[in-house]
mmCIF file of C-alpha atoms and ligand atoms in Angstrom:
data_model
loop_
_atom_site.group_PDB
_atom_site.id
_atom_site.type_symbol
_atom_site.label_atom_id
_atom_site.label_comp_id
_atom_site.label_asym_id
_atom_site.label_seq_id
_atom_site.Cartn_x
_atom_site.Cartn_y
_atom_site.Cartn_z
ATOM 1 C CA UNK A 1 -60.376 7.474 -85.672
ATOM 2 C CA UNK A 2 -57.848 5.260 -83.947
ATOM 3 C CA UNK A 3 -54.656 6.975 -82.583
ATOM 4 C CA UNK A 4 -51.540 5.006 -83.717
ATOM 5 C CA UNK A 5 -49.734 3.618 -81.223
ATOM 6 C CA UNK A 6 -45.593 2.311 -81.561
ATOM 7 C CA UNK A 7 -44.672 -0.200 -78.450
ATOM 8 C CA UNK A 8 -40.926 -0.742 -77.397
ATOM 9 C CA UNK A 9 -39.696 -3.316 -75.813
ATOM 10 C CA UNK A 10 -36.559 -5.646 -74.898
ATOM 11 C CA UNK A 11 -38.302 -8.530 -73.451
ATOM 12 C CA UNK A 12 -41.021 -10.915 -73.666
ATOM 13 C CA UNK A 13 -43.651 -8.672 -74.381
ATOM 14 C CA UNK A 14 -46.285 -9.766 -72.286
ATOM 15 C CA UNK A 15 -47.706 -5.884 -71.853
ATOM 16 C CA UNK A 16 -47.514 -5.688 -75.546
ATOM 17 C CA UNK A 17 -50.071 -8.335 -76.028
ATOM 18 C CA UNK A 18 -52.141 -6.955 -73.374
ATOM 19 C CA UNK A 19 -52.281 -3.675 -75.687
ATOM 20 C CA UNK A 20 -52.156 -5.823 -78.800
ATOM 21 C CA UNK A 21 -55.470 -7.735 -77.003
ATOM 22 C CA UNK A 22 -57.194 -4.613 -76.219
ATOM 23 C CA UNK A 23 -56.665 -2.943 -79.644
ATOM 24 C CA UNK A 24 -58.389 -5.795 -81.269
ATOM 25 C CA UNK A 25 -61.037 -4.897 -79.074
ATOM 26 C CA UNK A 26 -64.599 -2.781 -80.520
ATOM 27 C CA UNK A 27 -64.222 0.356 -79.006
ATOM 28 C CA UNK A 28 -60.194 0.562 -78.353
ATOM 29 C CA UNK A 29 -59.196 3.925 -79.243
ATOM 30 C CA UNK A 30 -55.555 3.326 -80.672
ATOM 31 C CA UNK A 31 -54.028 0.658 -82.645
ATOM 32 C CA UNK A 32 -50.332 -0.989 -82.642
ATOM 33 C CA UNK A 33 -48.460 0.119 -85.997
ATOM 34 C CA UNK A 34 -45.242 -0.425 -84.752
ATOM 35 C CA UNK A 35 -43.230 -2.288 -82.165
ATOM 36 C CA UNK A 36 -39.682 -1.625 -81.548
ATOM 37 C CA UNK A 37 -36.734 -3.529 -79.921
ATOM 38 C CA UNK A 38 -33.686 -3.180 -79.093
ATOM 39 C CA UNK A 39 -32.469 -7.031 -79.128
ATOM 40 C CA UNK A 40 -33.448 -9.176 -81.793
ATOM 41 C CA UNK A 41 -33.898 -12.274 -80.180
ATOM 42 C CA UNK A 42 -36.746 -10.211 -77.744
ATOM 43 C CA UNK A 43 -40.575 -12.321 -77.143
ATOM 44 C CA UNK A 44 -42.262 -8.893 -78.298
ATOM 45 C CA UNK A 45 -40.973 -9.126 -81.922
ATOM 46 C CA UNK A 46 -42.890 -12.793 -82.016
ATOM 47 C CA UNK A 47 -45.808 -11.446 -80.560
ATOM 48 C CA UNK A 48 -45.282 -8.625 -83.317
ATOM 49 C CA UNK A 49 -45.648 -10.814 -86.479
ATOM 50 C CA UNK A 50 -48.016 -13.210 -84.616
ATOM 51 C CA UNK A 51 -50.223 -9.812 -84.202
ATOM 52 C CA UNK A 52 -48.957 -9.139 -88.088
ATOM 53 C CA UNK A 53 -47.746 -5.413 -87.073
ATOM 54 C CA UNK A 54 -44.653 -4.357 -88.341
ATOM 55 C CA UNK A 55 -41.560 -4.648 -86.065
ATOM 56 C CA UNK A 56 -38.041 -3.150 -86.222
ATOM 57 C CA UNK A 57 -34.462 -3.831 -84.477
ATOM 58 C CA UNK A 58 -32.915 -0.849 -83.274
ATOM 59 C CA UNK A 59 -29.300 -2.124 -81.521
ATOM 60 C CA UNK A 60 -28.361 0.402 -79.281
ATOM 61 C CA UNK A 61 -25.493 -0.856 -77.432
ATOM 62 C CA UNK A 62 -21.877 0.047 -78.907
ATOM 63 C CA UNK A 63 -23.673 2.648 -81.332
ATOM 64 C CA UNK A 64 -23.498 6.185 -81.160
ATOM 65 C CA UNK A 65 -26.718 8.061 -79.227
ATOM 66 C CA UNK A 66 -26.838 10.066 -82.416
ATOM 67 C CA UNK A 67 -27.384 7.330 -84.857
ATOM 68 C CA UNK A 68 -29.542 5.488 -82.125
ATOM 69 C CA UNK A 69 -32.086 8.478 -81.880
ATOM 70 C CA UNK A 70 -31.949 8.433 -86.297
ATOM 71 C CA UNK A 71 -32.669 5.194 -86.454
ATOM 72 C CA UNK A 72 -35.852 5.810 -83.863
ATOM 73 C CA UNK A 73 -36.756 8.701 -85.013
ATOM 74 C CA UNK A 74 -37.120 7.613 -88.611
ATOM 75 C CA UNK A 75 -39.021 4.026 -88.027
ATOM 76 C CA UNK A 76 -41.585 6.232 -86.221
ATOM 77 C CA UNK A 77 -41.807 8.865 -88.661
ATOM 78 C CA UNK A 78 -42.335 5.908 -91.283
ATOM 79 C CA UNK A 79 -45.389 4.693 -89.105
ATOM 80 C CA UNK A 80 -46.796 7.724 -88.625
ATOM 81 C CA UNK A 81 -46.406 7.283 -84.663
ATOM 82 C CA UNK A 82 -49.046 9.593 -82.704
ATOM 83 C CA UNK A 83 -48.089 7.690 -78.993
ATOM 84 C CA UNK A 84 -45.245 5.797 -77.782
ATOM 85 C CA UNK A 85 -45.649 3.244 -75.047
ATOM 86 C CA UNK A 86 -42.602 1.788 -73.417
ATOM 87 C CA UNK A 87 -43.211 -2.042 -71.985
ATOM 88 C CA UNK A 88 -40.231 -3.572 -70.628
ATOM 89 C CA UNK A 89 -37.924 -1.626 -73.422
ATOM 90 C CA UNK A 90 -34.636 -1.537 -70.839
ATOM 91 C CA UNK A 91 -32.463 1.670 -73.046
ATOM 92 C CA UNK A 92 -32.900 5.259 -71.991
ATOM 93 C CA UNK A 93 -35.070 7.026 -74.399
ATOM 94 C CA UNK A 94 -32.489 9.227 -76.816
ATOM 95 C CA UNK A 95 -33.324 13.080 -75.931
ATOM 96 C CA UNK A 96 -34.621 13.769 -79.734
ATOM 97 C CA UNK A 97 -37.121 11.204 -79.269
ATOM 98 C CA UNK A 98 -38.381 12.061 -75.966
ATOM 99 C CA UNK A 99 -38.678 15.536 -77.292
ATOM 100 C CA UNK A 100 -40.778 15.173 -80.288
ATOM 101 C CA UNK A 101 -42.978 12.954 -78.170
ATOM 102 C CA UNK A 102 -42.942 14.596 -74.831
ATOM 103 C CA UNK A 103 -46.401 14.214 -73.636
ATOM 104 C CA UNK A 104 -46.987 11.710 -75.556
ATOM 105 C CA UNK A 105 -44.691 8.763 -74.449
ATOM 106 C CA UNK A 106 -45.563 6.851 -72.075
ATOM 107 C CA UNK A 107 -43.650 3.865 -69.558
ATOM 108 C CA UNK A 108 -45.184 1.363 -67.104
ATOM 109 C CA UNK A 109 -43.147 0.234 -64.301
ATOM 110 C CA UNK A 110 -43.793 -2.362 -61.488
ATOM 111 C CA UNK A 111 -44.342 0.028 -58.459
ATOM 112 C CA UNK A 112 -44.986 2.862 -56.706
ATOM 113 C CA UNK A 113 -43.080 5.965 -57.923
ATOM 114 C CA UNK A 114 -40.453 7.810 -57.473
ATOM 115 C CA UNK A 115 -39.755 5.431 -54.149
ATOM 116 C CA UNK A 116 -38.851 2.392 -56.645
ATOM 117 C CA UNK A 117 -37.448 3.609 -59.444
ATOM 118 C CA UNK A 118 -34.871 4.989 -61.325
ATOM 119 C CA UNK A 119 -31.749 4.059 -63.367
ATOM 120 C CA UNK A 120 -31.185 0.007 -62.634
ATOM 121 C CA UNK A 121 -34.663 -0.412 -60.847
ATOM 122 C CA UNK A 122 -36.278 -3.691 -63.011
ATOM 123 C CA UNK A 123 -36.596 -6.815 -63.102
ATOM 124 C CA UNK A 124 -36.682 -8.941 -59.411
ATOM 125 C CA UNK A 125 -34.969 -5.953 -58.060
ATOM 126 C CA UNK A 126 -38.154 -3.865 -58.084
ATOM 127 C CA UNK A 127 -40.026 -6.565 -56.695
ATOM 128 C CA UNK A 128 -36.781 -7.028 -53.867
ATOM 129 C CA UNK A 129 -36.737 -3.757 -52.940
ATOM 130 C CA UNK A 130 -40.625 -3.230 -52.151
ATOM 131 C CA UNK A 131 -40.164 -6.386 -50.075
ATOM 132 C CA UNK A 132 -37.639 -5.228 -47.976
ATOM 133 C CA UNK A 133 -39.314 -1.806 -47.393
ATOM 134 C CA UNK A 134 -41.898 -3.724 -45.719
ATOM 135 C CA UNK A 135 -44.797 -1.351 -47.427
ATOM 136 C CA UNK A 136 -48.002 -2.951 -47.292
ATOM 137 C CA UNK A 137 -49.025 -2.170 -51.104
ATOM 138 C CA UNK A 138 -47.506 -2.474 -54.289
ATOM 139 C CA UNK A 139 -49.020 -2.162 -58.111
ATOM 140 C CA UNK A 140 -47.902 -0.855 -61.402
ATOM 141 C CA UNK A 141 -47.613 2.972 -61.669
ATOM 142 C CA UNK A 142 -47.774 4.473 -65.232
ATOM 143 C CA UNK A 143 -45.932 7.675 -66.273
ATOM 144 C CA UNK A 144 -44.731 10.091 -68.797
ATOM 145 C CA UNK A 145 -41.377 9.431 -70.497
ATOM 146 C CA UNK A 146 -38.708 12.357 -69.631
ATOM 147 C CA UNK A 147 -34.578 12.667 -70.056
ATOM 148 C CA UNK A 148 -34.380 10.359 -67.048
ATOM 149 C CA UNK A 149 -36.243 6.834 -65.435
ATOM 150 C CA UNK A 150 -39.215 6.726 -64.032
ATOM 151 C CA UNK A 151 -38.924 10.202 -63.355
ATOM 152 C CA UNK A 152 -41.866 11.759 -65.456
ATOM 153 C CA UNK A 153 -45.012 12.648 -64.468
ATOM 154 C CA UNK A 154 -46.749 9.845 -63.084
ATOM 155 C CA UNK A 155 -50.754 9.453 -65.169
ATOM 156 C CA UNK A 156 -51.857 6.563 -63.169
ATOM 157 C CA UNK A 157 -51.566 3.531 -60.414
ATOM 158 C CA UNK A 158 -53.464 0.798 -59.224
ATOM 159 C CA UNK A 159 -52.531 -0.277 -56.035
ATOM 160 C CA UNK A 160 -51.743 -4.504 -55.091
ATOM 161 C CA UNK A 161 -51.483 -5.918 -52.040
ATOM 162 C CA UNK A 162 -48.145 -7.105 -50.833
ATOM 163 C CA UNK A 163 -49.128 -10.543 -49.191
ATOM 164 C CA UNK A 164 -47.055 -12.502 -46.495
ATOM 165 C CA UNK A 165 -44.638 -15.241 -47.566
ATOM 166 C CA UNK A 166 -44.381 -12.651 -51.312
ATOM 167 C CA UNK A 167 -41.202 -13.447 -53.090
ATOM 168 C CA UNK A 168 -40.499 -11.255 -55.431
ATOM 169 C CA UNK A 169 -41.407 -13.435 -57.789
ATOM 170 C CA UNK A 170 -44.966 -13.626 -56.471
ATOM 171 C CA UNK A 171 -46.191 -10.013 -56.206
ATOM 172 C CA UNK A 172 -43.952 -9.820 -59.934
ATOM 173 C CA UNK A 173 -46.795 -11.956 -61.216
ATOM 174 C CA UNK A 174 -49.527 -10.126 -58.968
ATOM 175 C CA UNK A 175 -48.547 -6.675 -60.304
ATOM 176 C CA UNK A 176 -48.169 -7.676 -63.827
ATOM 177 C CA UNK A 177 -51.633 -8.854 -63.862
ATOM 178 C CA UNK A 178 -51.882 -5.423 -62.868
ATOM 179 C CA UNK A 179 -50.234 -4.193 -65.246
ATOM 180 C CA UNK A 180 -52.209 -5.572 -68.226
ATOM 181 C CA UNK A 181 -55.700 -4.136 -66.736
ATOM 182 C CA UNK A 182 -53.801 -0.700 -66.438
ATOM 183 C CA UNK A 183 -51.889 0.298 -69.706
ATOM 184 C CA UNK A 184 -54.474 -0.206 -72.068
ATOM 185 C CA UNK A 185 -56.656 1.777 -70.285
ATOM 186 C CA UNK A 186 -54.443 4.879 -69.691
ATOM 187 C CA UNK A 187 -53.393 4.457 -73.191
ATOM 188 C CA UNK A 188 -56.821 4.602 -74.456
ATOM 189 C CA UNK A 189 -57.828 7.215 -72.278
ATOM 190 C CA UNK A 190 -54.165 8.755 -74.041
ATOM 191 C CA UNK A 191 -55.693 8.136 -77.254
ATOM 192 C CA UNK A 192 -58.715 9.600 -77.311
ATOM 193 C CA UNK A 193 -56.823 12.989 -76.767
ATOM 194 C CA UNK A 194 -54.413 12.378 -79.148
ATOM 195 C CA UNK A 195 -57.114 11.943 -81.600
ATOM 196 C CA UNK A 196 -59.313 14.846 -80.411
ATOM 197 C CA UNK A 197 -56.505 17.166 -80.599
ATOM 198 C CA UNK A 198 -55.629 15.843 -83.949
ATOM 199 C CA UNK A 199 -54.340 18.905 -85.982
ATOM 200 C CA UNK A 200 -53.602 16.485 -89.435
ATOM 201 C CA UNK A 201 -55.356 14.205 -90.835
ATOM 202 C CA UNK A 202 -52.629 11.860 -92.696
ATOM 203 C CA UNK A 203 -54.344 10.545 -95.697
ATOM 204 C CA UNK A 204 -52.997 6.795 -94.439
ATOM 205 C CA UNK A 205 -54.680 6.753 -91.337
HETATM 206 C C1 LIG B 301 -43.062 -5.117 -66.665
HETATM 207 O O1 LIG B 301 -43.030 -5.540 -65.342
HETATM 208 C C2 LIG B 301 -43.042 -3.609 -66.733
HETATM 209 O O2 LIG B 301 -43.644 -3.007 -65.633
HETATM 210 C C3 LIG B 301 -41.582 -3.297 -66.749
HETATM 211 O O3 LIG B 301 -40.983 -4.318 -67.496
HETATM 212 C C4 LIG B 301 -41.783 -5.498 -67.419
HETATM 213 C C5 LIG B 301 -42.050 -5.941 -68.814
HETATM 214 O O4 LIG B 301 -42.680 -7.181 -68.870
HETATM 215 N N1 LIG B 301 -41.319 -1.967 -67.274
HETATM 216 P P1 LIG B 301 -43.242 -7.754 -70.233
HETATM 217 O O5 LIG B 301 -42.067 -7.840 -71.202
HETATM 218 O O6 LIG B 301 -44.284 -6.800 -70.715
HETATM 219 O O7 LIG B 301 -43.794 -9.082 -69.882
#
């Protein structure tokens, strides 16, 4: 039994095809039922109907939190959602949400935590900010999904070496390698909990 996995994101989806990769994999322990964006113009929602899983646009600026956190809560109801994985989805998760899946959400950011992280740390300014600290390593760090960014309990991290003359467009591309080795493997790892501690068995699955 595979544990059914929703992906959000705003951008061009490059960790969702690492998961979407690895799930078409023998032996991958969840599969993608569901990807969610907030912008409809986002890569991911290509890569979702080139991977033929269902997608759906969930606008969240000028919209009420309320009718946000419906909207969310009902697409993954729909898809009978057991884990959430957040890749590159830029909103703060509504509180309903993050508390029907607490545990059970998941984001993966582009460095160490909590030193380069929270609310407006993505993008090049990740990548800027390790750079000027001068640290010596770098590397994708996943964690649990909470009320606030990058603030939940951190599950895994592989480190990467910064390297002289980086931009932060160079270790960006160095970590995100990274990044696609790492998050299907804590997600499977996530998985094949979900699935042992199964209580239903949804006749769909
Ligand atoms: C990744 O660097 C991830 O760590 C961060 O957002 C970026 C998403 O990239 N949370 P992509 O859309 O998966 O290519």
């Amino acid at each position: 039994m595979s544990a059914r996995l929703a992906v959000f994101a705003s951008g061009g989806g490059t960790n969702l095809q690492a998961l979407l990769d690895h799930a078409a994999t023998p032996g991958a322990r969840y599969r993608v039922v569901l990807v969610v964006s907030d912008r409809p113009g986002a890569g991911a929602l290509r890569r979702a109907v080139a991977a033929a899983v269902p997608s759906v646009v969930v606008p969240v600026a000028g919209r009420p939190a309320a009718e946000v956190e419906g909207d969310l809560l009902a697409a993954l109801s729909a898809h009978d959602v057991d884990l959430v994985a957040l890749a590159g989805y830029l909103r703060l998760v509504p509180e309903g949400v993050v508390r029907r899946y607490r545990g059970r959400m998941v984001n993966i950011h582009p460095a160490p935590l909590p030193r380069f992280g929270g609310e407006g740390m993505y993008g090049e300014r990740v990548h800027r900010a390790v750079l000027e600290a001068g640290v010596p390593e770098s590397g994708p760090t996943v964690h649990l999904v909470d009320e606030a960014y990058d603030r939940g309990e951190v599950l895994a991290h592989e480190a990467v070496p910064v390297l002289a003359g980086d931009t932060p467009a160079s270790l960006a591309a160095r970590v995100l390698e990274a990044e696609h080795a790492l998050y299907p493997r804590v997600l499977d790892g996530l998985a094949a909990r979900a699935t042992a501690g199964a209580t239903h068995q949804p006749t769909n699955r």
